[in-house]
PDB file of C-alpha atoms and ligand atoms in Angstrom:
ATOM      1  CA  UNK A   1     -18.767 -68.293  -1.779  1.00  0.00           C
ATOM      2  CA  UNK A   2     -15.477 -67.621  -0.316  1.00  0.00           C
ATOM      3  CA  UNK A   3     -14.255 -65.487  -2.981  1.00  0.00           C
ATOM      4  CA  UNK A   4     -17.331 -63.320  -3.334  1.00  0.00           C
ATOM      5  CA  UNK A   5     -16.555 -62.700   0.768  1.00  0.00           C
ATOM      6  CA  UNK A   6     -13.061 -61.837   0.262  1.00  0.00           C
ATOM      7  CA  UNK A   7     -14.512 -59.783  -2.500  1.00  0.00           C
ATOM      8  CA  UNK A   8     -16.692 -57.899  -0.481  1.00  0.00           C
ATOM      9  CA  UNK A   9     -13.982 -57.383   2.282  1.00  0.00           C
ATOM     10  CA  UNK A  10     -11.845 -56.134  -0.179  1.00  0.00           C
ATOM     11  CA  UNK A  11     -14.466 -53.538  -1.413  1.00  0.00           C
ATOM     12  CA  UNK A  12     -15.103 -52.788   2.267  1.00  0.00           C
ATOM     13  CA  UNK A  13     -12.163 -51.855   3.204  1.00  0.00           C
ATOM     14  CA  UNK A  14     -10.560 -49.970  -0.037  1.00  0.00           C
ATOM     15  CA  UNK A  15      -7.893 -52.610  -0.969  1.00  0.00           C
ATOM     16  CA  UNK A  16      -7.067 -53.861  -4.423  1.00  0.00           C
ATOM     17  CA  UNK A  17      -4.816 -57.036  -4.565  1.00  0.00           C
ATOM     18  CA  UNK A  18      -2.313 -56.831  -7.736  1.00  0.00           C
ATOM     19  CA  UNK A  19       1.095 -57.726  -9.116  1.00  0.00           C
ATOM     20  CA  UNK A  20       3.002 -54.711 -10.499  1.00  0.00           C
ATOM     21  CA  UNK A  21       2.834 -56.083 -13.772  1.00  0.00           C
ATOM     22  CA  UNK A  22      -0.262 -55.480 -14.020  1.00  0.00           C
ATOM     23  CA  UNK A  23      -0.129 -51.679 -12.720  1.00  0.00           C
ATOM     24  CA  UNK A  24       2.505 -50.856 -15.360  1.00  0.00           C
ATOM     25  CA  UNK A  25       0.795 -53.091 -18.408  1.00  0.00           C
ATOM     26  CA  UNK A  26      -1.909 -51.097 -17.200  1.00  0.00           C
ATOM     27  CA  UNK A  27      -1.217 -47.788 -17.382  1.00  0.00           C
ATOM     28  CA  UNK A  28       0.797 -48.269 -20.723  1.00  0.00           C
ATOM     29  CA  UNK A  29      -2.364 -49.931 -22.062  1.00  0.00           C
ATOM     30  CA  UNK A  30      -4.749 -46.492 -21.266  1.00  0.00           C
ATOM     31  CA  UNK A  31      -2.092 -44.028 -22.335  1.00  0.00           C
ATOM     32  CA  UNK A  32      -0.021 -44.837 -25.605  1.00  0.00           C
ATOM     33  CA  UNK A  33       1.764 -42.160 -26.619  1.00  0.00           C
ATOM     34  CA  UNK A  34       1.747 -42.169 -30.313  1.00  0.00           C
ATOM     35  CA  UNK A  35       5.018 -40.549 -32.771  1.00  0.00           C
ATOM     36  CA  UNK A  36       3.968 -38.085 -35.003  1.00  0.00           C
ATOM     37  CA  UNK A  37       4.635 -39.676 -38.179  1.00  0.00           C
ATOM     38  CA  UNK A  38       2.721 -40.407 -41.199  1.00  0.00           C
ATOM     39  CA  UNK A  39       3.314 -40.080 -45.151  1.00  0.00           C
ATOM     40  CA  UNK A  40       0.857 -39.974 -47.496  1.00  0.00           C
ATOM     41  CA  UNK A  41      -2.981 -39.766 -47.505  1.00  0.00           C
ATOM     42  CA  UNK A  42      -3.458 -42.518 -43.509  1.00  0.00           C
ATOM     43  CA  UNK A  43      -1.763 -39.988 -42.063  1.00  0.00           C
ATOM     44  CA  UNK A  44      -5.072 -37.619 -42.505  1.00  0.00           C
ATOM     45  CA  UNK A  45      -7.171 -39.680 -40.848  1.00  0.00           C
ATOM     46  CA  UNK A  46      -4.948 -40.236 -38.491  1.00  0.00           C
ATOM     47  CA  UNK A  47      -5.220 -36.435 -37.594  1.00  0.00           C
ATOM     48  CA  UNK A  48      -8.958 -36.450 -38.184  1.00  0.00           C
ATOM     49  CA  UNK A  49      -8.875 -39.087 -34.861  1.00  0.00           C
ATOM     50  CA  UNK A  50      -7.115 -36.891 -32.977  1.00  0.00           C
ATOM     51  CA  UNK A  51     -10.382 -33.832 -33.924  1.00  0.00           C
ATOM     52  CA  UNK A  52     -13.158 -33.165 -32.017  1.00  0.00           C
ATOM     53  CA  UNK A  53     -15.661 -35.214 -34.044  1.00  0.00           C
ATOM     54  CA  UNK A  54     -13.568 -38.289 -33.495  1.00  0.00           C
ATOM     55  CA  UNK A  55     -11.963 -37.732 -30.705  1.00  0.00           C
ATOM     56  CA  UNK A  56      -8.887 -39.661 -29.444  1.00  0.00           C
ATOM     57  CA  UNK A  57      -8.870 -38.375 -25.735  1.00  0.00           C
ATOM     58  CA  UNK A  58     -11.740 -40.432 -25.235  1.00  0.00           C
ATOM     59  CA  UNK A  59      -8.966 -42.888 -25.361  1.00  0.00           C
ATOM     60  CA  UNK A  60      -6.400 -41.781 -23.820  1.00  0.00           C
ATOM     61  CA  UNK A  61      -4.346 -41.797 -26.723  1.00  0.00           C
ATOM     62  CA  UNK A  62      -4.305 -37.986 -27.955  1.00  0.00           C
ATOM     63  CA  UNK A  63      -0.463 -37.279 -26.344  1.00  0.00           C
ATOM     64  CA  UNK A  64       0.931 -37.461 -29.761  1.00  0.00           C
ATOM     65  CA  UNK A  65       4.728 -36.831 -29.847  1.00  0.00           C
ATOM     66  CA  UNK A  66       7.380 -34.810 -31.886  1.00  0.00           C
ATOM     67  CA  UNK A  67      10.011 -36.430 -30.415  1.00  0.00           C
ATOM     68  CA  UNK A  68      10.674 -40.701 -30.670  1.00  0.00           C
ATOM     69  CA  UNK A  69      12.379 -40.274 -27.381  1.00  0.00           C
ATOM     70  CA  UNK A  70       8.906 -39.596 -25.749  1.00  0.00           C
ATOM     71  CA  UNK A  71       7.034 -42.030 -27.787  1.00  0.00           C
ATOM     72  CA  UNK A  72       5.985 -45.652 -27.428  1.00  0.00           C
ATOM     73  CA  UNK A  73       3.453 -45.986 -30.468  1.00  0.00           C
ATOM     74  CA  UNK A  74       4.508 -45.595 -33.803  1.00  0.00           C
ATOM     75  CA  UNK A  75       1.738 -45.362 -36.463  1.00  0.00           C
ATOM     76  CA  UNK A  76       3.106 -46.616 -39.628  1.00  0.00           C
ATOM     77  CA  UNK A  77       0.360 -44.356 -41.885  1.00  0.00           C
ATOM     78  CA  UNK A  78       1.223 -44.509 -45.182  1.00  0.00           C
ATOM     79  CA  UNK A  79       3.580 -46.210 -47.332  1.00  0.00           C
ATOM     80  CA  UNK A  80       7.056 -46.658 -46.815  1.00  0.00           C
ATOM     81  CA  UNK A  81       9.745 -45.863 -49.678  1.00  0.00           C
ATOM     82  CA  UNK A  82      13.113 -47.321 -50.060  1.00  0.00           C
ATOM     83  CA  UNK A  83      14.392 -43.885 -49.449  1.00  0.00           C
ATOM     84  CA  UNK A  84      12.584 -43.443 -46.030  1.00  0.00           C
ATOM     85  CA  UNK A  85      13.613 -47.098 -44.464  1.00  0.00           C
ATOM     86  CA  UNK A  86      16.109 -46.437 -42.972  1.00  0.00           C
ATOM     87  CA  UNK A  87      14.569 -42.918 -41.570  1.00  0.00           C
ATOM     88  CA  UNK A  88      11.774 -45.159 -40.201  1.00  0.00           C
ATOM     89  CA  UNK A  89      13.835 -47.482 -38.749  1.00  0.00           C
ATOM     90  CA  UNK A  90      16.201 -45.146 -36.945  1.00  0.00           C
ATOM     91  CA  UNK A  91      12.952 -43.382 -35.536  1.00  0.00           C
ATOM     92  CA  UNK A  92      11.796 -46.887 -34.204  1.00  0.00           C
ATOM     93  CA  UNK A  93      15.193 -47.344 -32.668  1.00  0.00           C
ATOM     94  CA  UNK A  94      15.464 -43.887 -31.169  1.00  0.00           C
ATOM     95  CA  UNK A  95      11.838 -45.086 -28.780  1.00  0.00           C
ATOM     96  CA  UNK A  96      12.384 -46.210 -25.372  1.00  0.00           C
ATOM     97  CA  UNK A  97      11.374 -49.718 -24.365  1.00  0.00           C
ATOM     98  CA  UNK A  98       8.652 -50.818 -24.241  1.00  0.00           C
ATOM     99  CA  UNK A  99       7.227 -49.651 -27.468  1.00  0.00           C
ATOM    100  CA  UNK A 100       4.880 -51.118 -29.924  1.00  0.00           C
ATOM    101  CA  UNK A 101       3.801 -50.922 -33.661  1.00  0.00           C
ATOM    102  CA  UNK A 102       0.905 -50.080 -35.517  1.00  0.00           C
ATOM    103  CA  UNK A 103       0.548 -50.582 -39.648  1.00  0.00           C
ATOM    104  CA  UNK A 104      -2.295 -48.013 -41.076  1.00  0.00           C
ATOM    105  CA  UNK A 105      -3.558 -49.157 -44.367  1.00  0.00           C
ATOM    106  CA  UNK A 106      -2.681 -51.184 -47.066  1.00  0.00           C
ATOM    107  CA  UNK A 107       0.489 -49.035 -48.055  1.00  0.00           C
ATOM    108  CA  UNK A 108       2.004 -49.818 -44.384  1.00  0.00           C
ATOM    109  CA  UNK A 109       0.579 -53.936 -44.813  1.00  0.00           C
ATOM    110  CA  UNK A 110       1.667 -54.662 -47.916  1.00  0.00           C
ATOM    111  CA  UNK A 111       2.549 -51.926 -49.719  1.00  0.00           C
ATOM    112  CA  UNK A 112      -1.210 -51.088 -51.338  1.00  0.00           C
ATOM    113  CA  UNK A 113      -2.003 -49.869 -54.270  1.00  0.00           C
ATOM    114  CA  UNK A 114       1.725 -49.074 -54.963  1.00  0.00           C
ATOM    115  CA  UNK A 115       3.035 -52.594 -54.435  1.00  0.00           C
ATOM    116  CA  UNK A 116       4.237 -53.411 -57.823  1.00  0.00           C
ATOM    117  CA  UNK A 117       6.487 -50.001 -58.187  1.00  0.00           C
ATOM    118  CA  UNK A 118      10.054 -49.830 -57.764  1.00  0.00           C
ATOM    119  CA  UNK A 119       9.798 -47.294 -54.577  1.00  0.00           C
ATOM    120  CA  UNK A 120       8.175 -48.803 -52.404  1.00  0.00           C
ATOM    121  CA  UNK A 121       8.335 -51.216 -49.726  1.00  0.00           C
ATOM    122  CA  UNK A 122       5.494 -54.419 -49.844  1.00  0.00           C
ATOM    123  CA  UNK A 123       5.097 -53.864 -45.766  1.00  0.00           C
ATOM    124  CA  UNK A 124       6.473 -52.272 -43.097  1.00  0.00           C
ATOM    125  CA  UNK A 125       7.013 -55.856 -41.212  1.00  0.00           C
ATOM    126  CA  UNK A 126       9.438 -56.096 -43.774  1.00  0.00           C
ATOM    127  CA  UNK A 127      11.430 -54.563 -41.383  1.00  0.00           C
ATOM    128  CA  UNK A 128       9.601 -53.509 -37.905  1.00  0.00           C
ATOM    129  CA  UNK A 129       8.412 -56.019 -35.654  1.00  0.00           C
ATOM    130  CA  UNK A 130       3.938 -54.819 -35.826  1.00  0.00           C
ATOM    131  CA  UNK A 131       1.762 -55.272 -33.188  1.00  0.00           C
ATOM    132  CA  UNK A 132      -1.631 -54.553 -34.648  1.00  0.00           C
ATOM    133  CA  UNK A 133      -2.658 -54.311 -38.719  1.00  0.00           C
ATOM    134  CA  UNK A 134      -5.065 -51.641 -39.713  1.00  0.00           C
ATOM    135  CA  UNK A 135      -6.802 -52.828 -43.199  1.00  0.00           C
ATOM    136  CA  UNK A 136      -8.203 -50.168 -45.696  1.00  0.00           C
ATOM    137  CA  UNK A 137      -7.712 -47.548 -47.845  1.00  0.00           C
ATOM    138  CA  UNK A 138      -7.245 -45.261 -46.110  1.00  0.00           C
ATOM    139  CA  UNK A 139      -8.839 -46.834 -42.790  1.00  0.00           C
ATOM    140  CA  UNK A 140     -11.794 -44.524 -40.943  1.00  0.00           C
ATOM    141  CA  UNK A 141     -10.996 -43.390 -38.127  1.00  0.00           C
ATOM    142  CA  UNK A 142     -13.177 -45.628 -35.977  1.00  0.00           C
ATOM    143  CA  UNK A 143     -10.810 -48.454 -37.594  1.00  0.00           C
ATOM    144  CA  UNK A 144      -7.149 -46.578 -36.276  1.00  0.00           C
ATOM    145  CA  UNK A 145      -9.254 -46.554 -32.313  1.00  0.00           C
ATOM    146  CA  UNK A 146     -10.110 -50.345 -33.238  1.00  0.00           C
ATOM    147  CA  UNK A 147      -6.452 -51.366 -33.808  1.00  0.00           C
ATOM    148  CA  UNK A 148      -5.588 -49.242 -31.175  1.00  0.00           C
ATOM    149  CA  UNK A 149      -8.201 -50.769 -28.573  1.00  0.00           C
ATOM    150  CA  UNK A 150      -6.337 -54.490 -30.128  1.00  0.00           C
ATOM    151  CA  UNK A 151      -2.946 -52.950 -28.815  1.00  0.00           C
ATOM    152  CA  UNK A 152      -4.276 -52.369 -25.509  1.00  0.00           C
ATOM    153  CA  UNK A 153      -6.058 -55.759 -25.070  1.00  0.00           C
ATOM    154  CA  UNK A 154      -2.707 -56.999 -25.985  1.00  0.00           C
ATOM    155  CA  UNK A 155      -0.481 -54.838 -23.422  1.00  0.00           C
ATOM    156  CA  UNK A 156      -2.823 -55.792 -20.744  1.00  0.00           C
ATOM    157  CA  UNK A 157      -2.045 -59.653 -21.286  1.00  0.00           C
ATOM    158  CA  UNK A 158       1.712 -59.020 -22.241  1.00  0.00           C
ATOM    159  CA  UNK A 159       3.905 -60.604 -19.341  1.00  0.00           C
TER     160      UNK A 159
HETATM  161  S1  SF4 B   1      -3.535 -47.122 -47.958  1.00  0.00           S
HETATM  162 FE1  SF4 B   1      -4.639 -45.854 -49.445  1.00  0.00          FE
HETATM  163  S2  SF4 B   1      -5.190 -44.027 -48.277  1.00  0.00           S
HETATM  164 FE2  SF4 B   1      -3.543 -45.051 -47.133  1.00  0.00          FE
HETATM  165  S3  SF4 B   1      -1.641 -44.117 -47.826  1.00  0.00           S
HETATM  166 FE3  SF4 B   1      -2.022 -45.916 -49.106  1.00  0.00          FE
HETATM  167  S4  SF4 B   1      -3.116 -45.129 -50.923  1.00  0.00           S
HETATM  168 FE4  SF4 B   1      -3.241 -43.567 -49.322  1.00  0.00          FE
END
């Protein structure tokens, strides 16, 4: 009983009680700014997100970057060669803290349908520290804003 009277004092009189780890975890959480990267056939859903049919502003999510220096997302879409590790990983580098990882498909977890060849890696955890997994091949749409609405939950409780 006392809290719902402190609640409605609160409500009365405009004021919101929080840490400021909570404001920032908060505001990263609603407005991920995603790299524009992608290789292969994810990245083309990836884009179809960002259209109107899909629609990633609903999110809060559609500030996609051209620069890693303004990015704190990177979606792994698509498999990563040999060749392009180290590219990758210099990209990842090149983000500011805090930043956080996303693998698109199969090709990103575990290397897909191209595991077994020579060129390519069997996971991008192999060498990035990911947040969230996306399963599929490629993943919808609706499954990239699933992953992505795992990432927030997770900012929100990161400490
Ligand atoms: S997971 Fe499938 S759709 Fe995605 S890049 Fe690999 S082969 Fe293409």
């Amino acid at each position: 009983m006392v809290l719902d009277h402190d609640v409605r004092m609160l409500e009365k009189n405009n004021i919101i009680v929080t840490t400021l780890e909570k404001i920032w975890n908060w505001g990263r959480a609603h407005s991920f700014w995603p790299l524009s990267y992608g290789c292969n056939c994810c990245p083309i859903e990836m884009m179809a997100s960002g259209a109107a049919r899909f629609d990633i502003a609903r999110y809060g999510y559609e500030v996609f970057r051209a620069s890693p220096r303004q990015a704190d997302l990177l979606i792994v879409a698509g498999p990563v060669t040999v060749k392009m590790k180290p590219v990758v990983q210099r990209v990842y580098l090149q983000m500011p803290e805090p930043k956080w990882v996303l693998a698109m498909g199969n090709c990103a977890i575990s290397g897909g349908p191209f595991k077994d060849g020579y060129s390519v890696l069997p996971g991008c955890d192999t060498f990035l520290p990911v947040d969230v997994y996306v399963p599929g091949c490629p993943p919808r749409p609706e499954a990239l804003f699933h992953g992505l609405l795992e990432l927030k939950a997770k900012v929100l409780g990161q400490r």
